[in-house]
Tab-separated table of C-alpha atoms in Angstrom:
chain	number	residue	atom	x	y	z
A	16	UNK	CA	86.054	79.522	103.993
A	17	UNK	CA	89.728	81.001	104.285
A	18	UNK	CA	90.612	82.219	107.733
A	19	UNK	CA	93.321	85.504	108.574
A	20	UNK	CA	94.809	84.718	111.820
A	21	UNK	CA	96.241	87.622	113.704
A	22	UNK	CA	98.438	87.509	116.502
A	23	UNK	CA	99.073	90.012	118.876
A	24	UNK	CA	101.415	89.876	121.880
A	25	UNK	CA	102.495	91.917	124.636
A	26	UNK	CA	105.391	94.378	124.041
A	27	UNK	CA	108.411	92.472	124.799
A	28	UNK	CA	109.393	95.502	127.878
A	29	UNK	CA	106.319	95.616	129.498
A	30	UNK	CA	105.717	92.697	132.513
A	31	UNK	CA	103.574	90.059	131.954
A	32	UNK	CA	102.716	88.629	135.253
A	33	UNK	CA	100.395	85.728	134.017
A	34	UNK	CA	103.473	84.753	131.764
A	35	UNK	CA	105.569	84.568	134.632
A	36	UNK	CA	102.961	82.987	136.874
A	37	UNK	CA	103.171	79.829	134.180
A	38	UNK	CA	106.791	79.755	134.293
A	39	UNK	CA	106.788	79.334	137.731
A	40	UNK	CA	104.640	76.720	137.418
A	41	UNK	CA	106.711	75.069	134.362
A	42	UNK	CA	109.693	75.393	136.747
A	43	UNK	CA	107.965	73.383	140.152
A	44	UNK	CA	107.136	70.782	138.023
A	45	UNK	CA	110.639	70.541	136.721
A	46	UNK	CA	110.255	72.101	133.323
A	47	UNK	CA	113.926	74.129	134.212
A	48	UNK	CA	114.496	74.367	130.006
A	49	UNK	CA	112.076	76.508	129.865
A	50	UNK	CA	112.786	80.658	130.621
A	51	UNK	CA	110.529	82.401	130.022
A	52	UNK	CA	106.618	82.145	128.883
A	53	UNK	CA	104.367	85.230	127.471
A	54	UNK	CA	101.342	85.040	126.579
A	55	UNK	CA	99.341	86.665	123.698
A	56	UNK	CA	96.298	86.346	121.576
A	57	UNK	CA	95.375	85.126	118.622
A	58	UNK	CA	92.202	85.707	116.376
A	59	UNK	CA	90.422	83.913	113.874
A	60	UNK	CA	88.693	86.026	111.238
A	61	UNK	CA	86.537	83.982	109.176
A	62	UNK	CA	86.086	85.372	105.541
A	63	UNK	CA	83.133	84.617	103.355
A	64	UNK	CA	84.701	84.724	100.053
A	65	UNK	CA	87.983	85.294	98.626
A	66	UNK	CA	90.962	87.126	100.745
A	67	UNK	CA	92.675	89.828	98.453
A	68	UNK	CA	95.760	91.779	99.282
A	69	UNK	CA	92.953	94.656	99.834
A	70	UNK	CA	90.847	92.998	102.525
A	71	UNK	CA	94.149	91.511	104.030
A	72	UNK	CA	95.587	94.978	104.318
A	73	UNK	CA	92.374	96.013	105.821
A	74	UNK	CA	92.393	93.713	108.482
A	75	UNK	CA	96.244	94.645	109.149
A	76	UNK	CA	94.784	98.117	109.714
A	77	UNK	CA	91.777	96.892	111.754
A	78	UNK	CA	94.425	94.367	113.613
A	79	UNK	CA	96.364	97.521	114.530
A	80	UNK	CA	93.346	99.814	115.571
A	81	UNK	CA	91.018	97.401	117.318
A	82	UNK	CA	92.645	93.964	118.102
A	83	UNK	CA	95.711	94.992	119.284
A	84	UNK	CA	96.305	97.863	122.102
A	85	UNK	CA	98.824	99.574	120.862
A	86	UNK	CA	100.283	100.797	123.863
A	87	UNK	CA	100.998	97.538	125.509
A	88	UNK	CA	100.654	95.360	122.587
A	89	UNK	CA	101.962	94.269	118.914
A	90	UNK	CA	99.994	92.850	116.291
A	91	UNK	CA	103.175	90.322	115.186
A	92	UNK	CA	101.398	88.013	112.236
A	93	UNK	CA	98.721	88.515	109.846
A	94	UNK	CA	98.438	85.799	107.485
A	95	UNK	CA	96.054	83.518	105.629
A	96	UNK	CA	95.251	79.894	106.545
A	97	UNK	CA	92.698	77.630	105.063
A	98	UNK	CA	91.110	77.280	101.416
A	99	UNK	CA	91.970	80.417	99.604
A	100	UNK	CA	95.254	80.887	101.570
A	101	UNK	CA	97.600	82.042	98.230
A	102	UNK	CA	100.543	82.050	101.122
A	103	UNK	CA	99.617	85.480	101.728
A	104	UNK	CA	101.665	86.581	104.711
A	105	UNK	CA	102.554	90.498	105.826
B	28	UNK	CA	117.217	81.257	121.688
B	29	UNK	CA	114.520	79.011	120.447
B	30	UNK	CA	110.989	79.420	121.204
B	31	UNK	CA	108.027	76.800	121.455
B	32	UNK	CA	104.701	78.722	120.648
B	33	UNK	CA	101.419	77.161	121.513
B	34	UNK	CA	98.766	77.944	120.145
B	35	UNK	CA	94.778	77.409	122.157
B	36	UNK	CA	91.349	78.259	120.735
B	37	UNK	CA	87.888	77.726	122.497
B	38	UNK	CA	86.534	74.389	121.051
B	39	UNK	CA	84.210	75.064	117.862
B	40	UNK	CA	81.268	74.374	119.223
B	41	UNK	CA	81.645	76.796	122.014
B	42	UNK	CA	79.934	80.353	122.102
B	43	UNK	CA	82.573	82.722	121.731
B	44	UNK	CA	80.715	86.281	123.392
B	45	UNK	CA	83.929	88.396	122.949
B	46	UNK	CA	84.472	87.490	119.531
B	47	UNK	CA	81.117	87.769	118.657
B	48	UNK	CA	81.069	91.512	120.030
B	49	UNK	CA	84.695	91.770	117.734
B	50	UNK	CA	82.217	90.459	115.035
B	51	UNK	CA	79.517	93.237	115.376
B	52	UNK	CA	82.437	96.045	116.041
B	53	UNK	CA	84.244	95.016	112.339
B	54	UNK	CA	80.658	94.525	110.966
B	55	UNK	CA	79.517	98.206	111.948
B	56	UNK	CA	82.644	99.709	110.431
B	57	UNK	CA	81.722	98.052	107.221
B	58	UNK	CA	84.204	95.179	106.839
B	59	UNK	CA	81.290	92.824	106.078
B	60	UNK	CA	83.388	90.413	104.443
B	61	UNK	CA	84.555	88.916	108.102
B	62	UNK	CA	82.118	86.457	108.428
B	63	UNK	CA	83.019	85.790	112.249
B	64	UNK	CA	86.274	85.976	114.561
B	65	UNK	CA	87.278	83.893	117.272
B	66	UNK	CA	89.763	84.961	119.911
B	67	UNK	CA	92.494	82.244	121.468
B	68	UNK	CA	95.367	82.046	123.107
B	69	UNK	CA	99.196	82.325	122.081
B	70	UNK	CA	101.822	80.918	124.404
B	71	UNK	CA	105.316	81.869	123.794
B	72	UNK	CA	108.034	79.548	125.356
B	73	UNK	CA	111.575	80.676	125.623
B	74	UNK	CA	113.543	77.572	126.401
B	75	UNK	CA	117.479	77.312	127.363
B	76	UNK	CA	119.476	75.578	125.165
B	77	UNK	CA	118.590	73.590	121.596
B	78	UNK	CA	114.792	71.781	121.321
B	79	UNK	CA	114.751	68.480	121.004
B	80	UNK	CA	111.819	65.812	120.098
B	81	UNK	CA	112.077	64.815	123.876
B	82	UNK	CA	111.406	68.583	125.075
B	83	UNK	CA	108.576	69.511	122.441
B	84	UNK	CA	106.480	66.162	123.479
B	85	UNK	CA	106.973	67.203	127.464
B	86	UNK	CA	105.644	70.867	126.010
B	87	UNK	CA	102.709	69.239	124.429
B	88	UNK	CA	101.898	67.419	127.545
B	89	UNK	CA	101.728	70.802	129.209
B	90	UNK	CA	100.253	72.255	126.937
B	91	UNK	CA	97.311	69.734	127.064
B	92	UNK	CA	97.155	69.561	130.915
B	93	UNK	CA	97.972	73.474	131.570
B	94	UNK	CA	97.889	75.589	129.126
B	95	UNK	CA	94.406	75.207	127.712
B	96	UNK	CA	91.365	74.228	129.887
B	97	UNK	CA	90.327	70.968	127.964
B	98	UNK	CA	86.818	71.106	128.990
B	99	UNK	CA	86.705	74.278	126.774
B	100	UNK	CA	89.382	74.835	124.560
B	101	UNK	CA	91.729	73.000	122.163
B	102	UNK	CA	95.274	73.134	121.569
B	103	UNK	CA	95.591	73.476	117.819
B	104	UNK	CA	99.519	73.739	116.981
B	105	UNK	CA	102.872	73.554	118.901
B	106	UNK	CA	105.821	74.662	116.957
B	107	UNK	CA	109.104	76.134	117.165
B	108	UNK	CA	110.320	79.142	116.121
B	109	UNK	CA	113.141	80.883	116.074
B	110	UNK	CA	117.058	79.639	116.171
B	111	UNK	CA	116.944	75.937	116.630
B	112	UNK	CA	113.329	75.950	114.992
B	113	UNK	CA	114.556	72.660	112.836
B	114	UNK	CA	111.205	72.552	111.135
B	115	UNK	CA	109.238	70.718	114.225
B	116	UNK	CA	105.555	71.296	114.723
B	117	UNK	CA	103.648	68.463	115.772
């Protein structure tokens, strides 16, 4: 069963206090390398059957419309893992 | 400079209520193809400097102990992306 993961993070302007609450944390336990953290989601949409350049552009639209909030978010990957994955990345 | 993503999903086994109702949502709009989504986590770490093996097992660590719950969730890839992104994902 191939699998589209999406991945949507927060616009890079806008805040992102839990991001920042893990850096600090990073930082007190001496993790100085690292700057900055943000954190975003990512979805898993199982696909019974095949994934087509139709049904992945379909889920880039639903991606934009639904799993992403478009005012404080971007959708930044949509591509294909799993059986049936033809390296299809947008 | 480089990033380190991580990425966390809930463990399989575990009921995933939000992307269930993500599930119903894509189903009543027709896209019946999307057998079921699952909604993680995506950790973006902007680190100082170049990444070495050293760094990226200290990120896994922390990645392990902080960034995912382990009762609940799995961490399923840590990579890096971006300038200094020699290939490593563990």
């Amino acid at each position: 069963m191939p699998t589209i993961v999406v991945e949507v993070m927060p616009k890079a302007e806008l805040l992102d206090p839990a991001g920042k609450a893990v850096t600090g944390a990073l930082h007190r336990l001496g993790h100085s390398s690292i700057a900055e953290v943000r954190i975003g989601k990512r979805f898993e949409l199982r696909v019974d059957g095949e994934v087509d350049a139709e049904l992945l552009t379909q889920v880039e639209e639903v991606a934009a419309d639904m799993l992403a909030n478009g005012v404080i978010e971007d959708v930044i990957d949509v591509r294909v893992e799993g059986a049936g994955a033809a390296g299809e990345t947008h």
